[in-house]
Structure formats: structure tokens, C-alpha cells
Amino acid sequence: MDRVEEIVDELMEAYQSQRVRLWLANFADLRDMDDFGQWSGLVRLAAEAHVKQWRPERDTLVERLRDRSPDTDEFGFDSALEELLPLAQSSFASELASRRVPRDVVQKASGLFSIHPPLQQWRMD
């Protein structure tokens, strides 16, 4: 097992234990939900399901990381973590496209995710 595989295994374990996870934007804070038009309900339901069900594929992640970083001496967990979001977005885009959602809506909807937790919004009444 090489360095890339070790890092990916560490990341997969962190994802399974939910120390690392896919986050969804708070729809109440999204002002551009109207931009999804008639697709907003479908986008919302699909995004909520995607956050719960999506899991990174180990082999795909290993391949992407090897393509991205041939010099593994400077490779680390954070580098691998950066690859999760594009994988999740691509998977979600494919799912929406399979439902015949228009391309412009798919592109906007792919931006609904983050690997980092959203900032808490504190409200003082």
C-alpha cells in the first residue's frame, strides 16, 4: 500500500465515522433558490437525499489523487479532503441530469454542498 492509498483509507475512515462529511447549505439562507424555478422542489429533495446517501468511492478517489499529485512526498490528508467536494458535486450533477434537469440548474445546484460545516447564524431577538 502506498502513501496515496494510506491517506485515502484514513479519509474513508473519517468519512464513515462522520468526522468528515458532506454538508448542505441552509435553504432558508439561500436567496437564489428561486433561480431553480420549477426545479426547486426536486433540487431540494435530491440535495437532502444526496447528503445522507453519498459516499466517496475509494478507487475513484485514489485515481484522482494520483492524477493530481504525482509527487506523494508533499501529499497529505488535506489534499485528499479537497477532492471530496468535486466528487460529491459530480455525482449530484449526474443524478440531476438523469432526471432531465436543465444544465444551468444542475450547475447552480452543484454549488449547494460543502465539506466544511456552514457558519452558525446567531439571531438575537
PDB file of C-alpha atoms in Angstrom:
ATOM      1  CA  MET A   1       0.000   0.000   0.000  1.00  0.00           C
ATOM      2  CA  ASP A   2       1.473   3.351  -0.994  1.00  0.00           C
ATOM      3  CA  ARG A   3       1.118   6.791   0.603  1.00  0.00           C
ATOM      4  CA  VAL A   4      -1.917   7.771  -1.505  1.00  0.00           C
ATOM      5  CA  GLU A   5      -3.815   4.639  -0.506  1.00  0.00           C
ATOM      6  CA  GLU A   6      -2.953   5.180   3.165  1.00  0.00           C
ATOM      7  CA  ILE A   7      -4.285   8.749   3.046  1.00  0.00           C
ATOM      8  CA  VAL A   8      -7.429   7.649   1.196  1.00  0.00           C
ATOM      9  CA  ASP A   9      -8.066   4.909   3.753  1.00  0.00           C
ATOM     10  CA  GLU A  10      -7.660   7.465   6.544  1.00  0.00           C
ATOM     11  CA  LEU A  11     -10.103   9.781   4.774  1.00  0.00           C
ATOM     12  CA  MET A  12     -12.605   6.974   4.148  1.00  0.00           C
ATOM     13  CA  GLU A  13     -12.499   6.051   7.836  1.00  0.00           C
ATOM     14  CA  ALA A  14     -13.017   9.702   8.808  1.00  0.00           C
ATOM     15  CA  TYR A  15     -15.978   9.921   6.429  1.00  0.00           C
ATOM     16  CA  GLN A  16     -17.565   6.735   7.746  1.00  0.00           C
ATOM     17  CA  SER A  17     -17.212   7.951  11.334  1.00  0.00           C
ATOM     18  CA  GLN A  18     -18.612  11.373  10.243  1.00  0.00           C
ATOM     19  CA  ARG A  19     -15.568  13.313  11.385  1.00  0.00           C
ATOM     20  CA  VAL A  20     -15.577  14.441   7.763  1.00  0.00           C
ATOM     21  CA  ARG A  21     -18.852  14.767   5.936  1.00  0.00           C
ATOM     22  CA  LEU A  22     -20.745  16.423   3.152  1.00  0.00           C
ATOM     23  CA  TRP A  23     -22.701  19.488   4.263  1.00  0.00           C
ATOM     24  CA  LEU A  24     -25.690  21.107   2.624  1.00  0.00           C
ATOM     25  CA  ALA A  25     -26.334  24.822   2.511  1.00  0.00           C
ATOM     26  CA  ASN A  26     -29.213  26.014   4.652  1.00  0.00           C
ATOM     27  CA  PHE A  27     -32.057  26.532   2.179  1.00  0.00           C
ATOM     28  CA  ALA A  28     -33.552  29.256   4.349  1.00  0.00           C
ATOM     29  CA  ASP A  29     -30.381  31.273   3.755  1.00  0.00           C
ATOM     30  CA  LEU A  30     -30.329  30.700   0.016  1.00  0.00           C
ATOM     31  CA  ARG A  31     -31.739  33.682  -1.768  1.00  0.00           C
ATOM     32  CA  ASP A  32     -31.228  32.155  -5.188  1.00  0.00           C
ATOM     33  CA  MET A  33     -33.484  29.097  -4.663  1.00  0.00           C
ATOM     34  CA  ASP A  34     -35.915  30.932  -6.933  1.00  0.00           C
ATOM     35  CA  ASP A  35     -33.280  30.628  -9.658  1.00  0.00           C
ATOM     36  CA  PHE A  36     -34.091  26.919  -9.802  1.00  0.00           C
ATOM     37  CA  GLY A  37     -37.646  27.780 -10.896  1.00  0.00           C
ATOM     38  CA  GLN A  38     -39.910  24.791 -11.300  1.00  0.00           C
ATOM     39  CA  TRP A  39     -36.998  22.548 -10.350  1.00  0.00           C
ATOM     40  CA  SER A  40     -36.515  23.982  -6.846  1.00  0.00           C
ATOM     41  CA  GLY A  41     -38.523  21.264  -5.069  1.00  0.00           C
ATOM     42  CA  LEU A  42     -36.749  18.463  -6.884  1.00  0.00           C
ATOM     43  CA  VAL A  43     -33.338  20.068  -6.302  1.00  0.00           C
ATOM     44  CA  ARG A  44     -34.050  20.466  -2.608  1.00  0.00           C
ATOM     45  CA  LEU A  45     -35.234  16.886  -2.084  1.00  0.00           C
ATOM     46  CA  ALA A  46     -32.428  15.429  -4.185  1.00  0.00           C
ATOM     47  CA  ALA A  47     -29.804  17.525  -2.357  1.00  0.00           C
ATOM     48  CA  GLU A  48     -31.086  16.447   1.060  1.00  0.00           C
ATOM     49  CA  ALA A  49     -31.024  12.787  -0.012  1.00  0.00           C
ATOM     50  CA  HIS A  50     -27.575  13.171  -1.569  1.00  0.00           C
ATOM     51  CA  VAL A  51     -26.056  14.464   1.669  1.00  0.00           C
ATOM     52  CA  LYS A  52     -27.386  11.446   3.544  1.00  0.00           C
ATOM     53  CA  GLN A  53     -26.602   8.774   0.968  1.00  0.00           C
ATOM     54  CA  TRP A  54     -23.461   9.822  -0.897  1.00  0.00           C
ATOM     55  CA  ARG A  55     -20.238   8.021  -0.054  1.00  0.00           C
ATOM     56  CA  PRO A  56     -16.902   8.588  -1.785  1.00  0.00           C
ATOM     57  CA  GLU A  57     -15.689   5.692  -3.891  1.00  0.00           C
ATOM     58  CA  ARG A  58     -12.245   4.623  -2.747  1.00  0.00           C
ATOM     59  CA  ASP A  59     -10.885   3.623  -6.169  1.00  0.00           C
ATOM     60  CA  THR A  60     -12.108   6.831  -7.811  1.00  0.00           C
ATOM     61  CA  LEU A  61     -10.547   8.907  -5.046  1.00  0.00           C
ATOM     62  CA  VAL A  62      -7.226   7.056  -5.298  1.00  0.00           C
ATOM     63  CA  GLU A  63      -7.167   7.572  -9.059  1.00  0.00           C
ATOM     64  CA  ARG A  64      -7.965  11.280  -8.824  1.00  0.00           C
ATOM     65  CA  LEU A  65      -5.330  11.839  -6.190  1.00  0.00           C
ATOM     66  CA  ARG A  66      -2.669  10.008  -8.176  1.00  0.00           C
ATOM     67  CA  ASP A  67      -3.525  12.094 -11.250  1.00  0.00           C
ATOM     68  CA  ARG A  68      -3.472  15.287  -9.236  1.00  0.00           C
ATOM     69  CA  SER A  69      -0.412  14.752  -7.114  1.00  0.00           C
ATOM     70  CA  PRO A  70       2.275  12.555  -8.668  1.00  0.00           C
ATOM     71  CA  ASP A  71       4.791  13.706  -6.029  1.00  0.00           C
ATOM     72  CA  THR A  72       3.380  11.996  -2.952  1.00  0.00           C
ATOM     73  CA  ASP A  73       6.060  13.336  -0.612  1.00  0.00           C
ATOM     74  CA  GLU A  74       4.062  16.550  -0.178  1.00  0.00           C
ATOM     75  CA  PHE A  75       0.724  14.785  -0.193  1.00  0.00           C
ATOM     76  CA  GLY A  76      -1.460  14.759   2.905  1.00  0.00           C
ATOM     77  CA  PHE A  77      -4.935  14.376   4.388  1.00  0.00           C
ATOM     78  CA  ASP A  78      -5.957  17.950   3.500  1.00  0.00           C
ATOM     79  CA  SER A  79      -5.054  17.372  -0.137  1.00  0.00           C
ATOM     80  CA  ALA A  80      -7.287  14.313  -0.204  1.00  0.00           C
ATOM     81  CA  LEU A  81     -10.071  16.173   1.594  1.00  0.00           C
ATOM     82  CA  GLU A  82     -10.111  18.801  -1.164  1.00  0.00           C
ATOM     83  CA  GLU A  83     -11.063  16.104  -3.677  1.00  0.00           C
ATOM     84  CA  LEU A  84     -14.252  15.056  -1.878  1.00  0.00           C
ATOM     85  CA  LEU A  85     -16.303  18.093  -2.818  1.00  0.00           C
ATOM     86  CA  PRO A  86     -15.738  17.819  -6.593  1.00  0.00           C
ATOM     87  CA  LEU A  87     -16.603  14.109  -6.412  1.00  0.00           C
ATOM     88  CA  ALA A  88     -19.820  14.782  -4.497  1.00  0.00           C
ATOM     89  CA  GLN A  89     -20.769  17.617  -6.848  1.00  0.00           C
ATOM     90  CA  SER A  90     -20.133  15.496  -9.915  1.00  0.00           C
ATOM     91  CA  SER A  91     -22.229  12.664  -8.523  1.00  0.00           C
ATOM     92  CA  PHE A  92     -25.079  15.040  -7.707  1.00  0.00           C
ATOM     93  CA  ALA A  93     -24.893  16.655 -11.154  1.00  0.00           C
ATOM     94  CA  SER A  94     -25.139  13.223 -12.768  1.00  0.00           C
ATOM     95  CA  GLU A  95     -28.145  12.379 -10.637  1.00  0.00           C
ATOM     96  CA  LEU A  96     -29.968  15.588 -11.581  1.00  0.00           C
ATOM     97  CA  ALA A  97     -29.052  15.203 -15.250  1.00  0.00           C
ATOM     98  CA  SER A  98     -30.523  11.697 -15.223  1.00  0.00           C
ATOM     99  CA  ARG A  99     -33.788  13.312 -14.102  1.00  0.00           C
ATOM    100  CA  ARG A 100     -33.614  15.643 -17.106  1.00  0.00           C
ATOM    101  CA  VAL A 101     -32.958  18.756 -15.040  1.00  0.00           C
ATOM    102  CA  PRO A 102     -31.649  21.548 -17.316  1.00  0.00           C
ATOM    103  CA  ARG A 103     -27.868  22.001 -17.404  1.00  0.00           C
ATOM    104  CA  ASP A 104     -27.901  25.546 -15.964  1.00  0.00           C
ATOM    105  CA  VAL A 105     -29.939  24.374 -12.969  1.00  0.00           C
ATOM    106  CA  VAL A 106     -27.601  21.402 -12.493  1.00  0.00           C
ATOM    107  CA  GLN A 107     -24.564  23.698 -12.441  1.00  0.00           C
ATOM    108  CA  LYS A 108     -26.098  26.015  -9.850  1.00  0.00           C
ATOM    109  CA  ALA A 109     -27.363  23.120  -7.739  1.00  0.00           C
ATOM    110  CA  SER A 110     -23.921  21.545  -7.577  1.00  0.00           C
ATOM    111  CA  GLY A 111     -22.811  24.539  -5.524  1.00  0.00           C
ATOM    112  CA  LEU A 112     -25.157  23.662  -2.664  1.00  0.00           C
ATOM    113  CA  PHE A 113     -22.592  21.466  -0.921  1.00  0.00           C
ATOM    114  CA  SER A 114     -19.548  21.965   1.248  1.00  0.00           C
ATOM    115  CA  ILE A 115     -17.053  19.745   3.018  1.00  0.00           C
ATOM    116  CA  HIS A 116     -16.714  22.290   5.798  1.00  0.00           C
ATOM    117  CA  PRO A 117     -19.593  22.939   8.216  1.00  0.00           C
ATOM    118  CA  PRO A 118     -21.545  26.102   7.486  1.00  0.00           C
ATOM    119  CA  LEU A 119     -21.033  29.008   9.839  1.00  0.00           C
ATOM    120  CA  GLN A 120     -23.631  29.191  12.546  1.00  0.00           C
ATOM    121  CA  GLN A 121     -26.060  32.049  12.201  1.00  0.00           C
ATOM    122  CA  TRP A 122     -26.838  33.544  15.571  1.00  0.00           C
ATOM    123  CA  ARG A 123     -30.019  35.528  15.880  1.00  0.00           C
ATOM    124  CA  MET A 124     -30.642  37.897  18.713  1.00  0.00           C
ATOM    125  CA  ASP A 125     -34.274  38.722  19.409  1.00  0.00           C
TER     126      ASP A 125
END
